[in-house]
mmCIF file of C-alpha atoms in Angstrom:
data_model
loop_
_atom_site.group_PDB
_atom_site.id
_atom_site.type_symbol
_atom_site.label_atom_id
_atom_site.label_comp_id
_atom_site.label_asym_id
_atom_site.label_seq_id
_atom_site.Cartn_x
_atom_site.Cartn_y
_atom_site.Cartn_z
ATOM 1 C CA MET A 22 -59.151 8.485 68.133
ATOM 2 C CA ALA A 23 -60.032 6.497 65.007
ATOM 3 C CA VAL A 24 -59.843 9.646 62.902
ATOM 4 C CA VAL A 25 -56.405 10.466 64.310
ATOM 5 C CA VAL A 26 -55.139 6.968 63.553
ATOM 6 C CA ILE A 27 -56.482 7.128 60.029
ATOM 7 C CA VAL A 28 -54.872 10.528 59.461
ATOM 8 C CA ALA A 29 -51.556 9.269 60.873
ATOM 9 C CA VAL A 30 -51.616 6.197 58.634
ATOM 10 C CA VAL A 31 -52.421 8.277 55.564
ATOM 11 C CA LEU A 32 -49.657 10.722 56.466
ATOM 12 C CA LEU A 33 -47.151 7.900 56.863
ATOM 13 C CA LEU A 34 -48.175 6.370 53.556
ATOM 14 C CA TRP A 35 -47.900 9.773 51.932
ATOM 15 C CA LEU A 36 -44.402 10.254 53.313
ATOM 16 C CA ALA A 37 -43.426 6.699 52.390
ATOM 17 C CA THR A 38 -44.144 7.437 48.754
ATOM 18 C CA GLY A 39 -41.397 10.084 48.907
ATOM 19 C CA VAL A 40 -38.643 7.772 50.127
ATOM 20 C CA ARG A 41 -35.909 7.168 47.550
ATOM 21 C CA VAL A 42 -32.695 5.158 47.781
ATOM 22 C CA VAL A 43 -29.588 6.479 46.025
ATOM 23 C CA GLN A 44 -26.950 3.857 45.238
ATOM 24 C CA GLN A 45 -23.261 4.328 45.999
ATOM 25 C CA TYR A 46 -22.420 4.880 42.304
ATOM 26 C CA GLU A 47 -25.254 7.414 41.810
ATOM 27 C CA ARG A 48 -26.093 10.985 42.724
ATOM 28 C CA GLY A 49 -29.609 12.389 42.922
ATOM 29 C CA VAL A 50 -30.737 15.693 41.435
ATOM 30 C CA VAL A 51 -34.058 16.855 42.953
ATOM 31 C CA PHE A 52 -36.486 19.059 41.024
ATOM 32 C CA ARG A 53 -39.147 20.809 43.102
ATOM 33 C CA LEU A 54 -41.912 22.187 40.919
ATOM 34 C CA GLY A 55 -39.515 22.152 37.960
ATOM 35 C CA ARG A 56 -36.567 23.867 39.662
ATOM 36 C CA VAL A 57 -33.406 22.301 41.062
ATOM 37 C CA SER A 58 -33.856 22.112 44.797
ATOM 38 C CA GLY A 59 -31.103 21.953 47.371
ATOM 39 C CA GLN A 60 -27.857 20.065 47.110
ATOM 40 C CA VAL A 61 -27.180 16.941 45.148
ATOM 41 C CA ARG A 62 -28.445 13.951 47.114
ATOM 42 C CA GLN A 63 -25.651 11.655 48.252
ATOM 43 C CA PRO A 64 -25.839 7.823 48.439
ATOM 44 C CA GLY A 65 -28.315 6.502 50.971
ATOM 45 C CA VAL A 66 -31.968 7.113 51.841
ATOM 46 C CA SER A 67 -33.415 10.394 50.633
ATOM 47 C CA LEU A 68 -36.823 11.816 51.546
ATOM 48 C CA LEU A 69 -38.808 13.741 48.947
ATOM 49 C CA LEU A 70 -42.044 15.668 49.169
ATOM 50 C CA PRO A 71 -44.610 13.590 47.298
ATOM 51 C CA LEU A 72 -46.259 15.256 44.301
ATOM 52 C CA LEU A 73 -43.827 18.172 44.614
ATOM 53 C CA ASP A 74 -40.355 16.694 44.224
ATOM 54 C CA ARG A 75 -38.972 14.602 41.417
ATOM 55 C CA MET A 76 -35.542 13.003 41.567
ATOM 56 C CA ARG A 77 -33.334 12.135 38.640
ATOM 57 C CA LYS A 78 -30.453 9.778 39.386
ATOM 58 C CA VAL A 79 -27.144 10.306 37.588
ATOM 59 C CA ASN A 80 -24.525 7.587 37.285
ATOM 60 C CA VAL A 81 -21.061 8.837 38.260
ATOM 61 C CA GLN A 82 -19.150 5.690 37.242
ATOM 62 C CA VAL A 83 -16.525 5.802 34.511
ATOM 63 C CA VAL A 84 -18.253 5.225 31.176
ATOM 64 C CA THR A 85 -16.418 3.314 28.447
ATOM 65 C CA MET A 86 -17.746 4.502 25.125
ATOM 66 C CA PRO A 87 -16.499 3.036 21.818
ATOM 67 C CA VAL A 88 -16.255 5.607 19.050
ATOM 68 C CA PRO A 89 -17.329 4.128 15.683
ATOM 69 C CA ALA A 90 -14.751 3.977 12.904
ATOM 70 C CA GLN A 91 -14.384 7.280 11.086
ATOM 71 C CA GLU A 92 -13.114 7.425 7.521
ATOM 72 C CA GLY A 93 -10.931 10.289 6.415
ATOM 73 C CA ILE A 94 -7.899 11.382 4.415
ATOM 74 C CA THR A 95 -4.671 12.071 6.253
ATOM 75 C CA LYS A 96 -2.404 15.030 5.723
ATOM 76 C CA ASP A 97 -0.280 13.009 3.274
ATOM 77 C CA ASN A 98 -3.363 12.001 1.215
ATOM 78 C CA VAL A 99 -3.913 8.453 2.493
ATOM 79 C CA SER A 100 -7.446 7.172 3.007
ATOM 80 C CA VAL A 101 -7.787 5.508 6.430
ATOM 81 C CA SER A 102 -10.479 4.342 8.828
ATOM 82 C CA VAL A 103 -9.821 5.008 12.527
ATOM 83 C CA ASP A 104 -11.823 3.984 15.590
ATOM 84 C CA ALA A 105 -11.230 4.968 19.200
ATOM 85 C CA VAL A 106 -12.472 4.486 22.747
ATOM 86 C CA LEU A 107 -13.466 7.229 25.198
ATOM 87 C CA TYR A 108 -13.419 7.051 29.006
ATOM 88 C CA PHE A 109 -15.352 9.739 30.898
ATOM 89 C CA ARG A 110 -17.446 10.260 34.035
ATOM 90 C CA VAL A 111 -19.878 12.821 35.419
ATOM 91 C CA VAL A 112 -18.445 15.193 38.041
ATOM 92 C CA ASP A 113 -21.298 17.724 38.139
ATOM 93 C CA PRO A 114 -24.666 15.940 38.097
ATOM 94 C CA VAL A 115 -26.630 19.215 37.949
ATOM 95 C CA ARG A 116 -24.930 20.381 34.754
ATOM 96 C CA ALA A 117 -25.100 16.917 33.211
ATOM 97 C CA THR A 118 -28.854 16.928 33.850
ATOM 98 C CA VAL A 119 -29.816 20.542 33.160
ATOM 99 C CA ASP A 120 -27.330 21.903 30.592
ATOM 100 C CA VAL A 121 -27.433 19.003 28.111
ATOM 101 C CA GLN A 122 -30.303 16.750 27.097
ATOM 102 C CA ASN A 123 -28.266 13.539 26.750
ATOM 103 C CA TYR A 124 -24.629 13.901 27.753
ATOM 104 C CA SER A 125 -23.669 10.407 26.543
ATOM 105 C CA PHE A 126 -24.982 11.065 23.027
ATOM 106 C CA ALA A 127 -23.418 14.526 23.031
ATOM 107 C CA MET A 128 -20.015 13.128 24.033
ATOM 108 C CA LEU A 129 -20.253 10.505 21.283
ATOM 109 C CA GLN A 130 -20.934 13.127 18.611
ATOM 110 C CA VAL A 131 -18.123 15.388 19.815
ATOM 111 C CA ALA A 132 -15.734 12.425 19.886
ATOM 112 C CA GLN A 133 -16.600 11.505 16.283
ATOM 113 C CA THR A 134 -16.086 15.016 14.954
ATOM 114 C CA SER A 135 -12.841 15.433 16.924
ATOM 115 C CA LEU A 136 -11.530 12.119 15.591
ATOM 116 C CA ARG A 137 -12.250 13.209 12.027
ATOM 117 C CA SER A 138 -10.439 16.479 12.652
ATOM 118 C CA VAL A 139 -7.394 14.678 14.044
ATOM 119 C CA ILE A 140 -7.281 12.361 11.007
ATOM 120 C CA GLY A 141 -7.185 15.325 8.632
ATOM 121 C CA LYS A 142 -4.399 17.072 10.581
ATOM 122 C CA SER A 143 -2.146 14.018 11.027
ATOM 123 C CA GLU A 144 0.107 12.011 8.760
ATOM 124 C CA LEU A 145 -0.047 8.252 8.358
ATOM 125 C CA ASP A 146 3.152 7.662 10.330
ATOM 126 C CA ASP A 147 1.694 9.603 13.266
ATOM 127 C CA LEU A 148 -1.451 7.451 13.260
ATOM 128 C CA LEU A 149 0.607 4.256 13.215
ATOM 129 C CA SER A 150 3.466 5.058 15.597
ATOM 130 C CA GLY A 151 2.978 8.473 17.255
ATOM 131 C CA ARG A 152 -0.374 7.900 18.924
ATOM 132 C CA GLU A 153 0.505 9.409 22.301
ATOM 133 C CA ASN A 154 0.482 12.933 20.898
ATOM 134 C CA LEU A 155 -2.787 12.211 19.085
ATOM 135 C CA HIS A 156 -4.367 10.962 22.301
ATOM 136 C CA GLN A 157 -3.398 14.182 24.067
ATOM 137 C CA GLY A 158 -4.738 16.246 21.186
ATOM 138 C CA LEU A 159 -8.070 14.414 21.259
ATOM 139 C CA GLU A 160 -8.344 14.872 25.013
ATOM 140 C CA VAL A 161 -7.757 18.626 24.701
ATOM 141 C CA MET A 162 -10.390 18.908 21.960
ATOM 142 C CA LEU A 163 -12.971 17.036 24.064
ATOM 143 C CA GLU A 164 -12.154 18.782 27.348
ATOM 144 C CA SER A 165 -13.704 22.143 26.418
ATOM 145 C CA PRO A 166 -17.295 21.014 25.690
ATOM 146 C CA ALA A 167 -17.184 18.292 28.343
ATOM 147 C CA THR A 168 -16.387 20.780 31.114
ATOM 148 C CA GLY A 169 -19.497 22.790 30.278
ATOM 149 C CA TRP A 170 -21.610 19.644 30.548
ATOM 150 C CA GLY A 171 -20.229 18.584 33.942
ATOM 151 C CA VAL A 172 -18.241 15.706 32.410
ATOM 152 C CA GLN A 173 -14.576 14.897 32.993
ATOM 153 C CA ILE A 174 -12.506 13.144 30.314
ATOM 154 C CA ASP A 175 -10.340 10.438 31.843
ATOM 155 C CA ARG A 176 -8.732 9.017 28.720
ATOM 156 C CA VAL A 177 -9.016 8.860 24.931
ATOM 157 C CA GLU A 178 -7.255 6.182 22.895
ATOM 158 C CA ILE A 179 -7.142 5.198 19.226
ATOM 159 C CA LYS A 180 -7.844 1.481 18.965
ATOM 160 C CA ASP A 181 -7.220 0.556 15.340
ATOM 161 C CA VAL A 182 -6.202 2.118 12.033
ATOM 162 C CA SER A 183 -7.500 0.363 8.913
ATOM 163 C CA LEU A 184 -5.636 0.904 5.651
ATOM 164 C CA PRO A 185 -6.650 0.051 2.078
ATOM 165 C CA ASP A 186 -5.268 -3.209 0.688
ATOM 166 C CA SER A 187 -3.215 -1.362 -1.917
ATOM 167 C CA MET A 188 -1.540 0.701 0.807
ATOM 168 C CA LYS A 189 -0.799 -2.425 2.830
ATOM 169 C CA ARG A 190 0.892 -4.016 -0.179
ATOM 170 C CA SER A 191 2.901 -0.861 -0.833
ATOM 171 C CA MET A 192 4.065 -0.711 2.787
ATOM 172 C CA ALA A 193 4.985 -4.404 2.682
ATOM 173 C CA ARG A 194 7.065 -3.862 -0.467
ATOM 174 C CA GLN A 195 8.727 -0.841 1.109
ATOM 175 C CA ALA A 196 9.624 -2.810 4.242
ATOM 176 C CA GLU A 197 10.909 -5.712 2.155
ATOM 177 C CA ALA A 198 13.054 -3.403 0.031
ATOM 178 C CA ASP A 199 14.471 -1.755 3.152
ATOM 179 C CA ARG A 200 15.363 -5.131 4.695
ATOM 180 C CA GLU A 201 17.004 -6.234 1.438
ATOM 181 C CA ARG A 202 19.008 -3.010 1.307
ATOM 182 C CA ARG A 203 20.272 -3.526 4.858
ATOM 183 C CA ALA A 204 21.128 -7.162 4.091
ATOM 184 C CA ARG A 205 23.192 -6.131 1.070
ATOM 185 C CA ILE A 206 24.986 -3.460 3.073
ATOM 186 C CA ILE A 207 25.828 -5.966 5.814
ATOM 187 C CA THR A 208 27.055 -8.522 3.248
ATOM 188 C CA ALA A 209 29.177 -5.939 1.443
ATOM 189 C CA ASP A 210 30.653 -4.741 4.730
ATOM 190 C CA GLY A 211 31.513 -8.326 5.680
ATOM 191 C CA GLU A 212 33.215 -8.917 2.338
ATOM 192 C CA PHE A 213 35.131 -5.660 2.712
ATOM 193 C CA GLN A 214 36.380 -6.629 6.163
ATOM 194 C CA ALA A 215 37.287 -10.135 4.964
ATOM 195 C CA ALA A 216 39.189 -8.734 1.952
ATOM 196 C CA THR A 217 41.022 -6.307 4.230
ATOM 197 C CA LYS A 218 42.113 -9.098 6.561
ATOM 198 C CA LEU A 219 43.129 -11.339 3.642
ATOM 199 C CA ALA A 220 45.196 -8.522 2.172
ATOM 200 C CA GLU A 221 46.929 -8.020 5.510
ATOM 201 C CA ALA A 222 47.580 -11.754 5.802
ATOM 202 C CA ALA A 223 48.986 -11.927 2.252
ATOM 203 C CA SER A 224 51.223 -8.946 2.919
ATOM 204 C CA ARG A 225 52.537 -10.572 6.108
ATOM 205 C CA MET A 226 53.153 -13.938 4.369
ATOM 206 C CA SER A 227 54.951 -12.278 1.477
ATOM 207 C CA GLU A 228 57.607 -11.060 3.894
ATOM 208 C CA THR A 229 58.393 -14.680 4.890
ATOM 209 C CA PRO A 230 58.115 -17.227 2.020
ATOM 210 C CA ALA A 231 58.283 -20.129 4.477
ATOM 211 C CA ALA A 232 54.990 -18.971 5.967
ATOM 212 C CA MET A 233 53.254 -19.822 2.684
ATOM 213 C CA GLN A 234 54.645 -23.340 2.808
ATOM 214 C CA LEU A 235 53.559 -23.775 6.428
ATOM 215 C CA ARG A 236 50.081 -22.555 5.509
ATOM 216 C CA LEU A 237 50.003 -25.036 2.652
ATOM 217 C CA LEU A 238 50.998 -27.895 4.928
ATOM 218 C CA GLN A 239 48.360 -26.827 7.470
ATOM 219 C CA THR A 240 45.708 -26.900 4.767
ATOM 220 C CA VAL A 241 46.803 -30.375 3.723
ATOM 221 C CA VAL A 242 46.515 -31.566 7.334
ATOM 222 C CA GLU A 243 42.992 -30.106 7.618
ATOM 223 C CA VAL A 244 41.887 -31.781 4.385
ATOM 224 C CA ALA A 245 43.492 -35.104 5.294
ATOM 225 C CA ALA A 246 41.662 -35.151 8.631
ATOM 226 C CA GLU A 247 38.448 -36.001 6.794
ATOM 227 C CA LYS A 248 37.746 -39.523 5.545
ATOM 228 C CA ASN A 249 38.617 -38.836 1.925
ATOM 229 C CA SER A 250 39.981 -41.192 -0.654
ATOM 230 C CA THR A 251 41.346 -38.379 -2.800
ATOM 231 C CA LEU A 252 43.648 -35.591 -1.708
ATOM 232 C CA VAL A 253 44.085 -32.568 -3.961
ATOM 233 C CA LEU A 254 47.292 -30.566 -3.425
ATOM 234 C CA PRO A 255 47.703 -27.063 -4.801
ATOM 235 C CA PHE A 256 50.591 -26.559 -7.151
ATOM 236 C CA PRO A 257 53.215 -24.126 -5.744
ATOM 237 C CA VAL A 258 53.227 -20.837 -7.580
ATOM 238 C CA GLU A 259 57.007 -20.516 -7.111
ATOM 239 C CA LEU A 260 57.547 -23.679 -9.165
ATOM 240 C CA LEU A 261 55.497 -22.241 -12.021
ATOM 241 C CA ARG A 262 57.594 -19.096 -11.900
ATOM 242 C CA PHE A 263 60.752 -21.250 -12.070
ATOM 243 C CA PHE A 264 59.550 -23.023 -15.194
ATOM 244 C CA GLU A 265 58.468 -19.707 -16.696
ATOM 245 C CA ALA A 266 61.902 -18.221 -16.115
ATOM 246 C CA ALA A 267 63.590 -21.315 -17.539
ATOM 247 C CA ALA A 268 61.430 -21.176 -20.647
ATOM 248 C CA ALA A 269 62.283 -17.520 -21.135
ATOM 249 C CA ARG A 270 66.006 -18.254 -20.958
ATOM 250 C CA ALA A 271 65.704 -21.116 -23.410
ATOM 251 C CA ALA A 272 63.828 -18.914 -25.859
ATOM 252 C CA ASP A 273 66.510 -16.206 -25.736
ATOM 253 C CA PRO A 274 69.737 -17.494 -27.423
ATOM 254 C CA GLY A 275 71.775 -14.663 -25.992
ATOM 255 C CA ALA A 276 70.873 -15.461 -22.451
#
């Protein structure tokens, strides 16, 4: 009986050494004598054969990986530095464990080379304003190798684009010149509209001479409304014309 108890205890201890717990965010890949054995172990308690089985746990959470800034020359010959961020997760733990030595490092290297390729194929305006198309292009470039490694690309985004100081000054001068051009166009258009309205008003007043006198009196009333000690009245142009005509008649004896 003692021998049986001892054997049972040893057997239980031997089996206990093969108990593994897989977390909810993990999947377990079991290797039996070096070969993948059975299905991927799901979250919960998993029993292994001691000394025969070895389990490798794979995290299936979404991984946020920053891609270091990559320097390159755009299609329009502008030197820029671009960094990005990559979101991916493991969908096939067996491939991620067997087919690639370190899938995280591999994804980082592929992301860097793809980012450099996108920089060389894009123009500066695309990097600054048309990033949605670049994000889709990066995702397509990363999707092919990632699928073979059991990895799914969720999202790729360009975070920042660094420009040389000289280019920043040139872009600032360009923007300033464009704003000044639009300001001059708006001012000229306002003056044109004002001149057009003044010409129409002058043409309408010329049809009725009394309208000019009424306008003059209205101006006097507006000026007199202020607390002024001096009131300046414009001299009527018709009176000047009268004196001019009188002087011309006096200068001509035959008139």
